[in-house]
CSV table of C-alpha atoms in Angstrom, one decimal:
chain,number,residue,atom,x,y,z
A,201,MET,CA,0.0,0.0,0.0
A,202,ALA,CA,1.3,3.4,-0.9
A,203,LEU,CA,0.1,5.8,1.7
A,204,ALA,CA,1.0,9.4,2.2
A,205,PRO,CA,-0.9,10.9,5.1
A,206,VAL,CA,-0.5,14.6,5.2
A,207,PRO,CA,-1.3,16.3,8.6
A,208,GLN,CA,-1.6,19.8,7.1
A,209,SER,CA,-0.8,22.9,9.0
A,210,LEU,CA,-0.1,26.0,6.9
A,211,PRO,CA,1.9,29.1,7.5
A,212,GLN,CA,-0.1,32.1,8.6
A,213,PRO,CA,-1.6,34.0,5.6
A,214,GLN,CA,-2.4,37.6,5.7
A,215,ASN,CA,-6.1,36.6,5.5
A,216,ARG,CA,-7.2,33.2,6.7
A,217,LEU,CA,-8.3,31.1,3.8
A,218,ARG,CA,-12.0,30.0,3.9
A,219,LEU,CA,-12.9,27.1,1.5
A,220,SER,CA,-16.4,28.1,0.7
A,221,SER,CA,-17.3,25.9,-2.2
A,222,PRO,CA,-16.5,22.5,-3.7
A,223,GLU,CA,-14.4,24.2,-6.4
A,224,GLN,CA,-12.3,25.9,-3.8
A,225,VAL,CA,-11.7,22.6,-2.0
A,226,LEU,CA,-10.6,21.0,-5.2
A,227,ALA,CA,-8.3,23.9,-6.0
A,228,ALA,CA,-6.8,23.6,-2.5
A,229,VAL,CA,-6.0,19.9,-2.6
A,230,PRO,CA,-2.7,20.1,-4.6
A,231,TYR,CA,-1.5,22.8,-2.2
A,232,LEU,CA,-2.4,20.8,0.8
A,233,LEU,CA,-0.7,17.7,-0.5
A,234,GLY,CA,2.3,19.4,-2.2
A,235,PHE,CA,1.5,17.8,-5.5
A,236,THR,CA,-1.4,17.1,-7.9
A,237,PRO,CA,-2.9,13.7,-7.0
A,238,SER,CA,-3.8,11.0,-9.5
A,239,ARG,CA,-5.6,7.6,-8.9
A,240,SER,CA,-6.0,8.6,-5.3
A,241,LEU,CA,-8.5,8.9,-2.5
A,242,VAL,CA,-7.9,12.2,-0.7
A,243,VAL,CA,-9.6,12.8,2.7
A,244,LEU,CA,-9.8,16.1,4.5
A,245,SER,CA,-10.3,15.9,8.2
A,246,LEU,CA,-12.4,18.8,9.7
A,247,ARG,CA,-12.1,19.8,13.3
A,248,GLY,CA,-15.2,21.9,13.4
A,249,LYS,CA,-14.5,24.5,10.7
A,250,GLN,CA,-10.7,23.9,10.6
A,251,VAL,CA,-9.0,21.6,8.1
A,252,GLY,CA,-6.7,19.2,10.0
A,253,LEU,CA,-5.3,16.1,8.5
A,254,THR,CA,-5.2,15.7,4.8
A,255,MET,CA,-4.4,12.2,3.6
A,256,ARG,CA,-3.9,10.5,0.3
A,257,LEU,CA,-4.3,6.8,-0.3
A,258,ASP,CA,-3.8,4.8,-3.5
A,259,LEU,CA,-7.0,3.6,-5.1
A,260,ASP,CA,-5.4,0.1,-5.4
A,261,THR,CA,-5.4,-0.2,-1.6
A,262,PRO,CA,-7.7,-3.1,-0.6
A,263,PRO,CA,-11.2,-1.6,0.3
A,264,ALA,CA,-11.3,-2.9,3.8
A,265,GLU,CA,-7.8,-1.7,4.6
A,266,LEU,CA,-8.6,1.7,3.0
A,267,ARG,CA,-11.7,2.1,5.2
A,268,GLU,CA,-9.8,1.1,8.3
A,269,VAL,CA,-7.0,3.5,7.7
A,270,VAL,CA,-9.3,6.4,7.0
A,271,VAL,CA,-11.5,5.8,10.1
A,272,ASN,CA,-8.5,5.4,12.4
A,273,ARG,CA,-6.7,8.4,11.1
A,274,LEU,CA,-9.8,10.6,11.4
A,275,HIS,CA,-10.4,9.5,15.0
A,276,ALA,CA,-6.7,10.1,15.8
A,277,ASP,CA,-7.0,13.6,14.3
A,278,ARG,CA,-10.1,14.4,16.5
A,279,ALA,CA,-12.1,14.9,13.4
A,280,THR,CA,-15.8,15.7,13.6
A,281,THR,CA,-16.4,15.7,9.8
A,282,ALA,CA,-14.6,14.7,6.6
A,283,ILE,CA,-14.6,15.6,2.9
A,284,LEU,CA,-13.8,12.7,0.5
A,285,ILE,CA,-12.4,13.1,-3.0
A,286,VAL,CA,-11.8,10.2,-5.4
A,287,PHE,CA,-9.3,11.2,-8.2
A,288,ASP,CA,-9.2,9.3,-11.5
A,289,PRO,CA,-11.1,6.1,-10.6
A,290,ASP,CA,-11.1,3.2,-13.0
A,291,ASP,CA,-14.8,2.8,-13.1
A,292,SER,CA,-16.8,5.1,-15.4
A,293,GLY,CA,-19.8,5.0,-13.1
A,294,GLY,CA,-22.1,3.7,-15.9
A,295,SER,CA,-25.7,4.5,-16.0
A,296,GLN,CA,-26.3,3.5,-12.4
A,297,GLY,CA,-23.6,5.5,-10.7
A,298,ARG,CA,-20.8,8.1,-10.9
A,299,PRO,CA,-17.1,7.5,-11.3
A,300,GLY,CA,-15.5,6.2,-8.1
A,301,SER,CA,-18.8,5.4,-6.4
A,302,ARG,CA,-17.6,1.9,-5.7
A,303,VAL,CA,-14.9,3.4,-3.5
A,304,ALA,CA,-16.8,6.3,-2.1
A,305,ARG,CA,-20.1,4.9,-1.1
A,306,PRO,CA,-18.9,2.1,1.2
A,307,LEU,CA,-16.5,4.6,2.8
A,308,ILE,CA,-19.3,7.1,3.4
A,309,ARG,CA,-21.3,4.4,5.2
A,310,ALA,CA,-18.3,3.3,7.2
A,311,LEU,CA,-17.7,6.9,8.4
A,312,ARG,CA,-21.3,7.4,9.4
A,313,ARG,CA,-21.3,4.2,11.4
A,314,GLU,CA,-18.4,5.7,13.3
A,315,ARG,CA,-20.4,8.9,13.9
A,316,LEU,CA,-18.2,10.9,11.5
A,317,ALA,CA,-20.2,13.2,9.3
A,318,VAL,CA,-19.4,13.6,5.6
A,319,LYS,CA,-19.5,17.2,4.6
A,320,ASP,CA,-19.1,16.3,0.9
A,321,ALA,CA,-17.9,13.4,-1.2
A,322,MET,CA,-16.7,14.0,-4.8
A,323,GLY,CA,-15.3,12.1,-7.7
A,324,VAL,CA,-12.9,13.6,-10.2
A,325,ARG,CA,-12.3,12.2,-13.7
A,326,ASP,CA,-11.3,13.7,-17.1
A,327,GLY,CA,-11.5,17.3,-16.0
A,328,ARG,CA,-15.0,17.1,-14.4
A,329,PHE,CA,-16.2,16.4,-10.9
A,330,TRP,CA,-19.4,14.8,-9.3
A,331,SER,CA,-20.9,14.7,-5.9
A,332,TYR,CA,-21.8,11.3,-4.4
A,333,LEU,CA,-24.3,12.9,-2.1
A,334,CYS,CA,-26.3,15.2,-4.3
A,335,ASN,CA,-28.6,14.2,-7.2
A,336,GLU,CA,-30.2,17.6,-7.8
A,337,PRO,CA,-29.6,18.2,-11.6
A,338,SER,CA,-29.5,22.0,-11.2
A,339,CYS,CA,-26.6,21.7,-8.7
A,340,CYS,CA,-24.9,18.4,-9.6
A,341,PRO,CA,-25.8,17.4,-13.2
A,342,PRO,CA,-25.3,13.8,-14.2
A,343,GLY,CA,-22.4,14.9,-16.5
A,344,GLY,CA,-20.6,16.5,-13.7
A,345,ARG,CA,-19.2,20.0,-13.3
A,346,THR,CA,-16.0,21.4,-14.8
A,347,MET,CA,-12.9,21.3,-12.5
A,348,PRO,CA,-11.6,24.8,-11.5
A,349,VAL,CA,-8.7,25.9,-13.6
A,350,ALA,CA,-6.2,28.8,-13.4
A,351,GLY,CA,-7.8,32.1,-14.2
A,352,GLN,CA,-11.2,31.2,-12.7
A,353,ARG,CA,-12.3,33.1,-9.6
A,354,ASP,CA,-12.3,30.1,-7.2
A,355,HIS,CA,-9.0,28.8,-8.4
A,356,THR,CA,-7.3,32.3,-8.3
A,357,LEU,CA,-8.5,33.0,-4.8
A,358,VAL,CA,-7.1,29.7,-3.4
A,359,ALA,CA,-3.9,29.8,-5.5
A,360,SER,CA,-3.0,33.4,-4.7
A,361,THR,CA,-3.5,32.7,-0.9
A,362,PHE,CA,-1.2,29.7,-1.0
A,363,VAL,CA,1.4,31.4,-3.2
A,364,ALA,CA,1.5,34.3,-0.8
A,365,MET,CA,2.5,31.8,1.8
A,366,GLY,CA,5.3,30.5,-0.4
A,367,THR,CA,3.5,27.2,-1.2
A,368,ALA,CA,3.4,25.8,-4.7
A,369,PRO,CA,2.4,22.2,-5.7
A,370,LEU,CA,4.5,20.0,-7.9
A,371,ALA,CA,3.0,18.2,-10.8
A,372,SER,CA,3.1,14.7,-9.2
A,373,ARG,CA,4.3,12.7,-6.3
A,374,GLU,CA,7.2,11.5,-8.5
A,375,GLU,CA,8.3,15.1,-9.0
A,376,LEU,CA,8.1,15.7,-5.2
A,377,SER,CA,10.2,12.6,-4.7
A,378,ALA,CA,12.7,13.8,-7.2
A,379,SER,CA,13.1,17.1,-5.3
A,380,VAL,CA,14.9,15.2,-2.5
A,381,GLU,CA,17.0,13.0,-4.6
A,382,ALA,CA,20.8,13.5,-4.9
A,383,GLY,CA,21.8,16.2,-7.4
A,384,SER,CA,23.5,15.6,-10.7
A,385,LEU,CA,27.1,14.2,-10.8
A,386,GLN,CA,28.3,17.5,-12.1
A,387,ARG,CA,26.7,19.4,-9.2
A,388,ARG,CA,28.1,16.9,-6.7
A,389,ALA,CA,31.6,17.3,-8.2
A,390,GLU,CA,31.3,21.1,-7.9
A,391,LEU,CA,30.5,20.7,-4.2
A,392,ASP,CA,33.3,18.2,-3.4
A,393,PRO,CA,36.0,20.8,-2.6
A,394,ALA,CA,33.7,22.7,-0.2
A,395,PHE,CA,32.8,19.5,1.6
A,396,GLU,CA,36.5,18.5,1.9
A,397,ARG,CA,37.2,21.9,3.5
A,398,ALA,CA,34.2,21.7,5.8
A,399,VAL,CA,35.1,18.2,7.1
A,400,ALA,CA,38.8,19.2,7.6
A,401,ALA,CA,37.9,22.5,9.4
A,402,PRO,CA,34.3,22.4,10.8
A,403,ALA,CA,32.6,25.7,11.5
A,404,ALA,CA,33.4,27.1,15.0
A,405,TYR,CA,29.9,28.3,15.6
A,406,PRO,CA,27.6,26.0,13.6
A,407,LEU,CA,24.4,27.1,15.3
A,408,GLN,CA,25.1,30.7,14.5
A,409,ARG,CA,25.5,29.7,10.8
A,410,TRP,CA,22.2,27.9,10.9
A,411,ARG,CA,20.5,30.8,12.6
A,412,GLU,CA,21.6,33.2,9.9
A,413,ALA,CA,20.6,30.8,7.1
A,414,VAL,CA,17.1,30.2,8.6
A,415,LEU,CA,16.5,33.8,9.1
A,416,ARG,CA,17.2,34.5,5.4
A,417,TYR,CA,14.6,31.9,4.4
A,418,THR,CA,12.0,32.5,7.1
A,419,GLU,CA,9.9,34.9,5.0
A,420,ALA,CA,10.6,33.7,1.5
A,421,PRO,CA,13.6,32.1,-0.3
A,422,PRO,CA,16.2,34.7,-1.1
A,423,ARG,CA,17.0,35.6,-4.6
A,424,ARG,CA,20.4,34.0,-4.4
A,425,ALA,CA,20.9,30.4,-3.2
A,426,LEU,CA,23.3,29.6,-0.4
A,427,PRO,CA,27.0,29.6,-1.5
A,428,ASP,CA,28.7,26.2,-1.7
A,429,THR,CA,30.8,26.8,1.3
A,430,GLU,CA,27.8,27.6,3.4
A,431,ILE,CA,25.9,24.5,2.1
A,432,ALA,CA,28.8,22.3,3.0
A,433,HIS,CA,29.2,23.7,6.6
A,434,LEU,CA,25.5,23.4,7.3
A,435,ILE,CA,25.3,19.8,6.1
A,436,VAL,CA,28.4,18.7,7.9
A,437,SER,CA,27.3,20.3,11.1
A,438,LEU,CA,24.1,18.1,11.2
A,439,GLY,CA,26.4,15.2,11.7
A,440,ASP,CA,26.6,16.4,15.3
A,441,VAL,CA,23.5,15.0,16.9
A,442,ALA,CA,23.4,17.9,19.4
A,443,VAL,CA,23.4,20.4,16.6
A,444,ARG,CA,20.7,18.4,14.7
A,445,ASP,CA,18.5,18.3,17.8
A,446,GLU,CA,18.8,22.0,18.4
A,447,ILE,CA,17.8,22.7,14.7
A,448,VAL,CA,14.8,20.3,15.2
A,449,SER,CA,13.8,22.1,18.3
A,450,TRP,CA,13.4,25.3,16.3
A,451,THR,CA,10.5,23.7,14.4
A,452,ALA,CA,8.3,24.4,17.5
A,453,GLY,CA,8.3,28.1,16.7
A,454,ALA,CA,7.9,30.6,13.9
A,455,GLU,CA,11.3,29.6,12.5
A,456,ILE,CA,9.8,26.4,11.1
A,457,THR,CA,9.3,27.8,7.6
A,458,GLY,CA,12.9,28.9,7.4
A,459,VAL,CA,14.2,25.6,8.7
A,460,LEU,CA,12.1,23.7,6.1
A,461,ALA,CA,13.3,25.9,3.3
A,462,VAL,CA,16.9,25.5,4.1
A,463,LEU,CA,16.7,21.7,4.5
A,464,ARG,CA,14.9,21.5,1.1
A,465,GLU,CA,17.8,23.3,-0.5
A,466,LEU,CA,20.4,21.1,1.3
A,467,ALA,CA,18.8,17.7,0.7
A,468,PRO,CA,19.9,17.2,-3.0
A,469,CYS,CA,23.4,18.5,-2.1
A,470,ALA,CA,24.2,16.2,0.9
A,471,PRO,CA,26.8,13.4,0.2
A,472,PRO,CA,27.1,10.2,2.3
A,473,PRO,CA,27.2,9.9,5.2
A,474,TYR,CA,25.5,13.2,5.9
A,475,ASP,CA,22.6,12.7,3.4
A,476,VAL,CA,20.5,10.5,5.8
A,477,GLN,CA,20.8,13.0,8.6
A,478,VAL,CA,19.7,15.8,6.4
A,479,LEU,CA,16.7,13.8,5.1
A,480,ALA,CA,15.6,12.8,8.6
A,481,SER,CA,15.8,16.4,9.7
A,482,LEU,CA,13.8,17.4,6.6
A,483,ALA,CA,11.2,14.7,7.3
A,484,TRP,CA,10.8,15.9,11.0
A,485,THR,CA,10.4,19.5,9.9
A,486,ALA,CA,8.0,18.7,7.0
A,487,LEU,CA,5.8,16.6,9.3
A,488,SER,CA,5.9,19.3,11.9
A,489,MET,CA,4.8,21.8,9.3
A,490,GLY,CA,2.1,19.5,8.1
A,491,GLU,CA,3.7,18.6,4.8
A,492,GLY,CA,3.3,14.8,5.2
A,493,ALA,CA,3.9,14.0,1.6
A,494,LEU,CA,7.3,15.7,1.6
A,495,ALA,CA,8.1,13.9,4.9
A,496,ALA,CA,7.1,10.6,3.3
A,497,VAL,CA,9.4,10.9,0.3
A,498,ALA,CA,12.3,12.2,2.4
A,499,LEU,CA,11.9,9.1,4.7
A,500,GLU,CA,11.7,6.7,1.7
A,501,ARG,CA,15.0,7.9,0.5
A,502,ALA,CA,16.5,7.9,4.0
A,503,HIS,CA,15.4,4.3,4.6
A,504,CYS,CA,16.9,3.2,1.3
A,505,LEU,CA,20.2,4.8,2.3
A,506,ASP,CA,20.3,3.5,5.9
A,507,PRO,CA,17.5,1.2,7.0
A,508,GLN,CA,18.8,1.4,10.6
A,509,HIS,CA,18.8,5.1,11.0
A,510,GLY,CA,17.2,5.8,14.4
A,511,LEU,CA,15.5,9.2,13.7
A,512,ALA,CA,14.2,8.1,10.3
A,513,ASN,CA,12.7,4.9,11.8
A,514,LEU,CA,11.1,6.9,14.6
A,515,LEU,CA,9.5,9.3,12.1
A,516,GLY,CA,8.4,6.4,9.9
A,517,ALA,CA,6.5,5.0,12.8
A,518,ALA,CA,5.1,8.4,13.7
A,519,LEU,CA,3.9,8.9,10.1
A,520,GLU,CA,2.2,5.5,10.1
A,521,SER,CA,0.5,6.0,13.4
A,522,GLY,CA,-1.0,9.3,12.5
A,523,VAL,CA,1.0,11.6,14.7
A,524,THR,CA,-0.2,15.2,14.2
A,525,PRO,CA,2.0,18.3,13.5
A,526,GLU,CA,0.9,19.6,16.9
A,527,GLN,CA,2.1,16.5,18.7
A,528,LEU,CA,5.5,16.6,16.9
A,529,ARG,CA,5.9,20.3,17.6
A,530,ALA,CA,5.2,19.6,21.2
A,531,ILE,CA,8.2,17.2,21.2
A,532,SER,CA,10.3,19.8,19.5
A,533,SER,CA,9.3,22.3,22.2
A,534,GLU,CA,10.5,19.9,24.9
A,535,LEU,CA,13.8,19.5,23.1
A,536,SER,CA,14.3,23.3,23.2
A,537,GLN,CA,13.5,23.3,27.0
A,538,VAL,CA,11.3,26.4,26.4
A,539,SER,CA,7.8,26.2,27.9
A,540,GLU,CA,6.1,28.6,25.5
A,541,LEU,CA,6.9,28.9,21.8
A,542,SER,CA,4.6,30.2,19.1
A,543,ALA,CA,4.0,27.7,16.4
A,544,ALA,CA,2.7,30.5,14.1
A,545,VAL,CA,0.6,28.3,12.0
A,546,SER,CA,-3.0,28.6,10.8
A,547,LEU,CA,-5.3,26.2,9.0
A,548,PRO,CA,-7.8,26.8,6.3
A,549,GLU,CA,-11.4,26.7,7.3
A,550,VAL,CA,-14.6,25.3,5.9
A,551,PRO,CA,-17.4,27.6,7.1
A,552,ASP,CA,-20.7,26.4,8.4
A,553,ASP,CA,-22.4,27.7,5.3
A,554,PHE,CA,-20.2,25.5,3.0
A,555,PRO,CA,-22.7,24.1,0.4
A,556,SER,CA,-22.6,20.5,1.7
A,557,SER,CA,-24.2,18.0,-0.6
A,558,ASP,CA,-26.0,16.6,2.4
A,559,GLU,CA,-28.1,19.7,2.5
A,560,HIS,CA,-29.5,19.3,-1.0
């Protein structure tokens, strides 16, 4: 089973995003996941109005397993309600149903048995979407409605809010995975002299170097990337577990966006044996930030490089057990030995007047 649960907590936008229509929810999904899903079940957990966990499961997952995972994760996330979206189902729906209904309808029944309300349930196929809960032709015609695209009001509203927060989805999960893979042989050769110098003469004040780099990236990536010498010193310094734990502790506070941005730049540059430590730190930060898909691909590469790495294995278990960003940031706060740190995150909301298909 390929499962990428995404406990999503977003940086604070200037104006809190309210997902007020099915089109806005569909436009938000690639930003919540970090990539555009295909052949997937996507589930949004709602804690009242607030979007919590966003998870993606392969449609090839056995139905009973799929339902069990969704129910357990929603309960773990303290959800009251859920939104379900089936992307690119195999079945066309035929004359008796709608694409993906064989996946969605048993899941809807399972959630209701567990006293979890379903705000909406939709299927997406060939550029159109359907509701599984509404049969009113004026609202949900049998032929479906057109998916929101760039330039349309709903899409622009959602996209502009996420872009202002520095978030942009990749085209696919494969592209997301490629973003944490080792760089080209040419790029690695260019970095070799810098790493040789960093190993021979480690930075005297590594945390100060990290602090300066994180501050540069906290608001938005700077116009110029980090110089090779700085990249090498930052990566090598993570080989010291004490330094790594201090950097991880920063993810409890507002510096989390900068830590994530720096680690994303460092991941393709890190040579063995430092690559696993960078990837594990990236996974911790991504999961704390709510970017579970990024955490998952970073851990996949880390496990391939070192199946016995302690932090990577710990995070893998956390990801599988549905640990929330809030819980992980609480651990980070304990690491920092500071009782009160602002997490500075906000979640999109689905308001009470969202046009739920249950209401038609």
